[in-house]
Short mmCIF file of C-alpha atoms in Angstrom, two decimals:
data_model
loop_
_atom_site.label_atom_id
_atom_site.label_comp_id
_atom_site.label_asym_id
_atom_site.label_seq_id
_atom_site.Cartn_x
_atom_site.Cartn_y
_atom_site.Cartn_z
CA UNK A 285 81.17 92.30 97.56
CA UNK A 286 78.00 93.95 99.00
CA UNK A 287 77.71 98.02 98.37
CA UNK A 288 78.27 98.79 101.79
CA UNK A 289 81.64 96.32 102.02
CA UNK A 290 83.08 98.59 98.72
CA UNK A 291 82.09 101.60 100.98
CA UNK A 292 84.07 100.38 104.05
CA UNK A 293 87.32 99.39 101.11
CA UNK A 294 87.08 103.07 99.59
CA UNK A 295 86.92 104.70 102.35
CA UNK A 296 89.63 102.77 104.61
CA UNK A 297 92.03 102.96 101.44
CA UNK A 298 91.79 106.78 101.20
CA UNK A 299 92.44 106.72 105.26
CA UNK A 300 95.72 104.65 104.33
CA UNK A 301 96.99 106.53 101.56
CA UNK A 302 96.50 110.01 103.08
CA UNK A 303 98.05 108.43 106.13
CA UNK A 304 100.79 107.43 103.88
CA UNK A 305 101.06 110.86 102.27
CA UNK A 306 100.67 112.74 105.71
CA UNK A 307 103.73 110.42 106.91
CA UNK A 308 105.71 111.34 104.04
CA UNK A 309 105.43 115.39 104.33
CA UNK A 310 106.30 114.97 108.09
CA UNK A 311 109.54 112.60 107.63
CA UNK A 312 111.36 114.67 104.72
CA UNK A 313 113.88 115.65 107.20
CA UNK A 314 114.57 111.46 107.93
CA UNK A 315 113.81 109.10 110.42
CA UNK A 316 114.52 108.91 113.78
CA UNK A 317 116.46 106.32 115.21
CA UNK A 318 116.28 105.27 118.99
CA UNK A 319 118.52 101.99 120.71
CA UNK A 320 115.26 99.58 120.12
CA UNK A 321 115.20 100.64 116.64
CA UNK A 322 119.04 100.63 115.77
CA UNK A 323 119.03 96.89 117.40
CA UNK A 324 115.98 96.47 115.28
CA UNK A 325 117.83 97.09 111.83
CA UNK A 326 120.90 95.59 112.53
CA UNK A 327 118.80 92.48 113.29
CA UNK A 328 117.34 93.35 110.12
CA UNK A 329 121.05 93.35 108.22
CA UNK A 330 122.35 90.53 109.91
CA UNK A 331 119.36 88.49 108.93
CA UNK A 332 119.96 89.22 105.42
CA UNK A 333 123.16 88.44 105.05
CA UNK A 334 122.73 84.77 107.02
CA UNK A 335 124.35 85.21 109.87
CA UNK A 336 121.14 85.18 111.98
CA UNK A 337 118.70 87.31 114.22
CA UNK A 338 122.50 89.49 116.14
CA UNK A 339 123.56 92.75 116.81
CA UNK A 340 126.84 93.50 114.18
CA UNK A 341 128.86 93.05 118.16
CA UNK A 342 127.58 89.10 116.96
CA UNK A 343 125.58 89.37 120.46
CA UNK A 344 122.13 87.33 119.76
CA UNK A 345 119.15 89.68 119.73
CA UNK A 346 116.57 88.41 122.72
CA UNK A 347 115.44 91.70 124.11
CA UNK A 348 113.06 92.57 120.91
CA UNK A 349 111.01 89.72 118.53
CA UNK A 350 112.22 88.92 114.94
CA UNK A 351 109.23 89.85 112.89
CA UNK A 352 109.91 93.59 112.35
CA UNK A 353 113.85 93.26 111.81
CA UNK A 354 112.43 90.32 108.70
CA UNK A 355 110.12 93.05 107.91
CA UNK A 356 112.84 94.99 106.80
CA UNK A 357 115.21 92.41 105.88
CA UNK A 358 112.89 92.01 102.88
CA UNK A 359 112.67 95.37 102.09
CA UNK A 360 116.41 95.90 101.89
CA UNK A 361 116.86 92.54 100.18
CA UNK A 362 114.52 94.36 97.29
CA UNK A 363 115.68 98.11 97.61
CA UNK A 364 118.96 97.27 99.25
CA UNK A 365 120.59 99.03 102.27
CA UNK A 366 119.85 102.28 103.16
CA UNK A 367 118.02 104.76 104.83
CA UNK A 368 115.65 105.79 101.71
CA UNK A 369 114.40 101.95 101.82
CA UNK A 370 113.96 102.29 105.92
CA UNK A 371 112.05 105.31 105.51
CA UNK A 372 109.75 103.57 102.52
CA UNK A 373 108.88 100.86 104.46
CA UNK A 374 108.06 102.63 107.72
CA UNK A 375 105.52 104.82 104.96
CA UNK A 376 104.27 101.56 103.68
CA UNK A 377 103.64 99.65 107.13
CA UNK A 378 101.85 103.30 108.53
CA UNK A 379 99.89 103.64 105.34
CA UNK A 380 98.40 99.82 105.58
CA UNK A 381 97.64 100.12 109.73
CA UNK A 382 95.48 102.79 109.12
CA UNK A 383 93.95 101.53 106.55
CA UNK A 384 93.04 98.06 108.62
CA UNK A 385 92.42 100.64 111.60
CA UNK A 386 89.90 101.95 109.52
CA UNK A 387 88.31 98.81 108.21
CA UNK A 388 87.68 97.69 111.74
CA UNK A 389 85.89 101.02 112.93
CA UNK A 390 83.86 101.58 109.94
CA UNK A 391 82.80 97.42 110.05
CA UNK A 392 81.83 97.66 113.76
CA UNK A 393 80.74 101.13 113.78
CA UNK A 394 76.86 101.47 113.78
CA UNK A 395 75.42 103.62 110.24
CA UNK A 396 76.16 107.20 111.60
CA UNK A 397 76.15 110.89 109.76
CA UNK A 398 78.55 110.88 106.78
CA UNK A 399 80.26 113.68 108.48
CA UNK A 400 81.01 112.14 111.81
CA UNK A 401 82.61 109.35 109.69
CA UNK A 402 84.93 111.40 107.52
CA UNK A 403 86.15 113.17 111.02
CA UNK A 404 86.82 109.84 112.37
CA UNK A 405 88.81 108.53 109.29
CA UNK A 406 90.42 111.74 109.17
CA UNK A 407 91.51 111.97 112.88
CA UNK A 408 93.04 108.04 111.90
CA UNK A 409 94.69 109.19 109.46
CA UNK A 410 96.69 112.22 111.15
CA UNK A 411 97.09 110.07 114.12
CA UNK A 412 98.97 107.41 112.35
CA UNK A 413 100.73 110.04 110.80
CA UNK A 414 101.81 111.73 113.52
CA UNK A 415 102.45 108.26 115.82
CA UNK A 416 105.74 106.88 113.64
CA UNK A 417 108.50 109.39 113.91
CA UNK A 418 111.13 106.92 115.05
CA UNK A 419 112.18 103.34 113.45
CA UNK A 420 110.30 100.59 115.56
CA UNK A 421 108.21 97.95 115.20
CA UNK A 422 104.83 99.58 116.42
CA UNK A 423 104.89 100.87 112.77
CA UNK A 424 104.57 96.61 111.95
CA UNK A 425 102.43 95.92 115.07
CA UNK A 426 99.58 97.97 114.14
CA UNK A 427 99.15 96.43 111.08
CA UNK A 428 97.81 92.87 113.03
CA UNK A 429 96.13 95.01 116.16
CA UNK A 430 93.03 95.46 114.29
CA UNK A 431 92.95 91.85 113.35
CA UNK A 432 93.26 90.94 116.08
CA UNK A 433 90.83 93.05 118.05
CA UNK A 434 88.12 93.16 115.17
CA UNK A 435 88.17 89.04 114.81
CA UNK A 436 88.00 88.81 118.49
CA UNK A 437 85.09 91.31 118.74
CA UNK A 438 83.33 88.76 115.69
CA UNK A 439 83.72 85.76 117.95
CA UNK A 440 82.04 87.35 120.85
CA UNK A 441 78.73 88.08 119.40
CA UNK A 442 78.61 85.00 117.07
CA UNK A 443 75.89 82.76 117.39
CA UNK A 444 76.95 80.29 115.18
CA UNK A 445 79.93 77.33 116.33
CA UNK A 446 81.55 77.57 113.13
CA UNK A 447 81.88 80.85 113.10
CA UNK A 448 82.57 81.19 116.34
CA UNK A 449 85.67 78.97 116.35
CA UNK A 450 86.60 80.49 112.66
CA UNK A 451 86.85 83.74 114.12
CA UNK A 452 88.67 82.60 116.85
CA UNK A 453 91.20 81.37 114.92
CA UNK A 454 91.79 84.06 112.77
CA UNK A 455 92.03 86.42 116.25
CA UNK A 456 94.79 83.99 117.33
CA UNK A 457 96.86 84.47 113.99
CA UNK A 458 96.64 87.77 114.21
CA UNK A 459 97.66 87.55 118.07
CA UNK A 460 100.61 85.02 117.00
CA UNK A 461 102.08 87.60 114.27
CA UNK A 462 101.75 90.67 116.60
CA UNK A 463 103.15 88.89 119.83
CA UNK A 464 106.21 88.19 117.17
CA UNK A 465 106.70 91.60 116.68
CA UNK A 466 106.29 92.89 119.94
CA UNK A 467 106.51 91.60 123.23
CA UNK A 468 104.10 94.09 124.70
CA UNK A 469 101.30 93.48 122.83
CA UNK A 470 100.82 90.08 125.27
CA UNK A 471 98.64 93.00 127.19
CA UNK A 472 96.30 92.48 123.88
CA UNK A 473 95.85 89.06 123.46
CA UNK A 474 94.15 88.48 127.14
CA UNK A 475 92.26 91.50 126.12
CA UNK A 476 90.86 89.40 122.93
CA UNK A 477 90.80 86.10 125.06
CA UNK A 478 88.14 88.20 127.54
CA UNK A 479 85.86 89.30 124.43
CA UNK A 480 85.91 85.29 123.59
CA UNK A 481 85.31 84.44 127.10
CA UNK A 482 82.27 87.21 126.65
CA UNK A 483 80.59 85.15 123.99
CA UNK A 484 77.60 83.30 126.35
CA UNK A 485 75.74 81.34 123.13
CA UNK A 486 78.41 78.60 123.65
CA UNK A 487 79.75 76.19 126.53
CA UNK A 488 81.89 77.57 129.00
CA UNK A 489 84.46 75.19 128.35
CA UNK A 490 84.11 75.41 124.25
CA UNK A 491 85.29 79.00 124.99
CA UNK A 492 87.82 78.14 127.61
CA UNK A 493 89.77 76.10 125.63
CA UNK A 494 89.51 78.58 122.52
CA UNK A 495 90.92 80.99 124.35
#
């Protein structure tokens, strides 16, 4: 690992955990809960006791994607059931989204003062903070967004086919996992599919049928 790679790790890990720690002072009261989220753990409850992805009514969840409700399944399988292990996880999954938030900026940022930098990592930090005060699954989602969006962003100015196509495919994981835990984020993945379409070093239809 180069210097400037350790740089980028320290300094997005220290965006995460005061992130984390921010998140924590602001939710001592509890969690909110709105309808997306209460269908969201109940999903979460049903899953984990093997009765598959329903509502406790036994109505089959369609309206909202599984990943977030295994998220917590997994959680609660650990911690059990309650709303201290809701709350943990929601710190957990806010903590590691800013931290990959902050890998991506510092990775494509160009060198810049050390003091714009800490404003930026700080202002990621608060926002994440800040952003989850109710149970749903954007907490989850913005784990894979900067994937997503920073793998893309590699595959549009690399010159090399392997890479190209490597990057790619690591942007379309990312894209898979977010798309299955939120629906919205389809508005994402054609923004990623234009920044592969961008790349002009390769064929028109290598990058076509990438996307």
């Amino acid at each position: 690992m180069t210097s400037r790679n350790k740089s980028i790790f320290y300094a997005a890990l220290a965006t995460g955990l005061a992130a984390a720690l921010l998140q924590w002072i602001i939710l001592r009261q509890g969690l909110r809960c709105n309808p997306d989220g209460w269908s969201y753990w109940q999903g979460s409850v049903t899953l984990m006791n093997g009765e598959g992805y329903r509502l406790f009514s036994g109505e089959p969840i369609v309206d909202w994607p599984p990943l977030y409700s295994w998220y917590l399944a997994m959680w609660q399988v650990v911690f059990g059931v309650s709303g201290a292990t809701v709350l943990a996880s929601t710190i957990v999954s806010t903590g590691i989204s800013a931290t990959a938030c902050a890998i991506m900026l510092l990775a494509t940022m160009k060198p810049a003062p050390g003091t714009i930098t800490r404003w930026s990592l700080l202002f990621v930090a608060v926002m994440f903070a800040q952003a989850t005060r109710h149970l749903m699954s954007e907490s989850l989602a913005s784990i894979f967004l900067p994937g997503l969006l920073g793998f893309a962003m590699h595959a549009a100015g690399a010159s090399n086919v392997h890479r190209y196509l490597w990057a790619s495919a690591a942007a379309a994981a990312f894209g898979a996992l977010l798309l299955l835990t939120r629906h919205a984020s389809i508005a994402f993945l054609c923004g990623a599919g234009v920044l592969l379409l961008c790349n002009r070093q390769h064929g028109w239809g290598m990058r076509m049928r990438t996307c």
